[in-house]
Short mmCIF file of C-alpha atoms in Angstrom, two decimals:
data_model
loop_
_atom_site.label_atom_id
_atom_site.label_comp_id
_atom_site.label_asym_id
_atom_site.label_seq_id
_atom_site.Cartn_x
_atom_site.Cartn_y
_atom_site.Cartn_z
CA GLN A 1 28.61 -56.79 2.13
CA VAL A 2 25.29 -55.67 0.70
CA GLN A 3 22.13 -57.80 0.87
CA LEU A 4 19.26 -57.20 -1.53
CA VAL A 5 15.57 -58.18 -1.43
CA GLU A 6 13.41 -57.61 -4.45
CA SER A 7 9.63 -57.36 -4.66
CA GLY A 8 6.95 -56.27 -7.03
CA GLY A 9 7.02 -58.74 -9.93
CA GLY A 10 3.89 -60.16 -11.49
CA SER A 11 1.86 -60.67 -14.67
CA VAL A 12 0.33 -57.87 -16.72
CA GLN A 13 -1.03 -57.36 -20.18
CA ALA A 14 0.88 -55.50 -22.85
CA GLY A 15 0.66 -51.73 -22.20
CA GLY A 16 0.37 -52.27 -18.42
CA SER A 17 2.68 -51.08 -15.68
CA LEU A 18 4.58 -52.70 -12.80
CA THR A 19 6.92 -51.31 -10.14
CA LEU A 20 9.82 -53.36 -8.86
CA SER A 21 11.39 -52.57 -5.51
CA CYS A 22 14.80 -53.52 -4.13
CA ALA A 23 15.66 -52.95 -0.52
CA ALA A 24 19.30 -52.91 0.27
CA SER A 25 20.97 -53.53 3.64
CA GLY A 26 24.62 -53.51 4.73
CA SER A 27 27.35 -51.07 5.58
CA SER A 28 28.07 -50.00 2.06
CA ALA A 29 24.56 -49.99 0.66
CA SER A 30 24.27 -46.26 0.49
CA GLN A 31 27.53 -45.86 -1.39
CA SER A 32 26.80 -48.53 -4.04
CA CYS A 33 25.60 -48.15 -7.51
CA MET A 34 22.31 -50.06 -7.90
CA ALA A 35 21.05 -51.66 -11.03
CA TRP A 36 18.41 -53.98 -12.51
CA PHE A 37 19.28 -56.79 -14.78
CA ARG A 38 16.96 -59.23 -16.56
CA GLN A 39 17.23 -62.64 -18.05
CA ALA A 40 14.65 -64.12 -20.38
CA PRO A 41 14.50 -67.88 -21.13
CA GLY A 42 17.29 -68.86 -23.53
CA LYS A 43 18.85 -65.40 -23.52
CA GLU A 44 21.79 -63.86 -21.82
CA ARG A 45 21.35 -61.58 -18.86
CA GLU A 46 21.24 -57.88 -19.82
CA GLY A 47 21.55 -54.73 -17.83
CA VAL A 48 18.31 -52.73 -17.84
CA ALA A 49 19.03 -49.67 -15.74
CA SER A 50 21.46 -48.41 -13.15
CA ILE A 51 21.59 -45.49 -10.76
CA TYR A 52 24.31 -43.62 -8.95
CA PRO A 53 24.53 -43.41 -5.13
CA SER A 54 23.29 -39.84 -5.24
CA GLY A 55 20.22 -40.90 -7.20
CA ARG A 56 20.62 -37.94 -9.55
CA THR A 57 21.85 -39.98 -12.63
CA ALA A 58 20.54 -43.08 -14.14
CA HIS A 59 21.44 -45.14 -17.25
CA TYR A 60 19.05 -47.16 -19.32
CA VAL A 61 19.42 -49.78 -22.03
CA ASP A 62 17.97 -48.47 -25.32
CA SER A 63 15.03 -50.94 -25.34
CA VAL A 64 13.57 -49.52 -22.16
CA ARG A 65 14.49 -45.87 -22.33
CA GLY A 66 11.36 -43.72 -22.15
CA ARG A 67 9.32 -46.52 -20.68
CA PHE A 68 11.23 -47.41 -17.42
CA THR A 69 12.26 -45.08 -14.72
CA LEU A 70 14.79 -45.98 -11.95
CA SER A 71 14.67 -43.99 -8.78
CA ARG A 72 16.32 -44.20 -5.45
CA ASP A 73 15.26 -43.41 -1.84
CA ASN A 74 18.47 -43.28 0.12
CA ALA A 75 16.64 -42.75 3.42
CA LYS A 76 15.08 -46.20 2.92
CA ASN A 77 18.03 -47.73 0.98
CA THR A 78 15.56 -48.74 -1.68
CA VAL A 79 15.49 -48.41 -5.45
CA TYR A 80 12.29 -48.50 -7.59
CA LEU A 81 12.01 -49.54 -11.20
CA GLN A 82 8.79 -48.10 -12.64
CA MET A 83 7.92 -50.00 -15.79
CA ASN A 84 5.29 -48.46 -18.06
CA ASN A 85 4.01 -49.55 -21.46
CA LEU A 86 5.24 -53.06 -20.94
CA LYS A 87 5.78 -55.31 -23.93
CA PRO A 88 5.89 -59.12 -24.20
CA GLU A 89 9.61 -58.85 -24.86
CA ASP A 90 10.06 -57.40 -21.36
CA THR A 91 9.12 -60.83 -19.91
CA ALA A 92 12.06 -62.07 -17.85
CA ILE A 93 13.34 -62.62 -14.32
CA TYR A 94 14.54 -59.28 -13.04
CA TYR A 95 17.48 -59.11 -10.73
CA CYS A 96 18.60 -56.31 -8.46
CA ALA A 97 22.31 -55.74 -8.16
CA ALA A 98 24.78 -53.53 -6.28
CA GLY A 99 28.37 -52.64 -6.92
CA PRO A 100 31.05 -49.97 -7.25
CA SER A 101 30.46 -49.22 -10.88
CA CYS A 102 27.26 -47.85 -12.44
CA HIS A 103 28.11 -48.98 -15.98
CA LEU A 104 25.55 -51.55 -17.14
CA GLY A 105 28.26 -53.60 -18.79
CA SER A 106 30.37 -53.73 -15.67
CA ARG A 107 31.31 -57.05 -14.17
CA THR A 108 31.82 -55.49 -10.70
CA TYR A 109 28.29 -55.92 -9.40
CA ASN A 110 29.02 -58.10 -6.41
CA ALA A 111 25.69 -58.36 -4.66
CA TRP A 112 22.51 -59.84 -6.23
CA GLY A 113 18.98 -60.35 -5.23
CA GLN A 114 17.01 -63.54 -5.68
CA GLY A 115 15.14 -62.33 -8.74
CA THR A 116 11.47 -61.58 -9.41
CA GLN A 117 9.43 -62.80 -12.40
CA VAL A 118 7.82 -60.26 -14.76
CA SER A 119 5.45 -61.69 -17.35
CA VAL A 120 3.80 -59.63 -20.06
CA SER A 121 1.12 -61.15 -22.22
CA SER A 122 0.04 -59.86 -25.57
#
């Protein structure tokens, strides 16, 4: 079982940057795909980015590609979501997740963090 703890949310103006961190613990943490999802008020949860256990390959939803970068430090069992050029539509609660599949549409993410709020003002 993997446990996840997120940090790094906050409030910024449009065009600003934030970095989210997700520290994983548990016996299968290093072998798990890690991902970030987000949910805005009144909207469904969507996958934002995912990264393979090796850290060499990441996937992004079209709306953040080129602005967000997901990286992984396996020595620390931590993933980092660097978010640049933030837009008001990026406002949401961001959740870290872990699971056996790195597909953002997968329903196999079986460990979730508590969520961290990101607010972007215009």
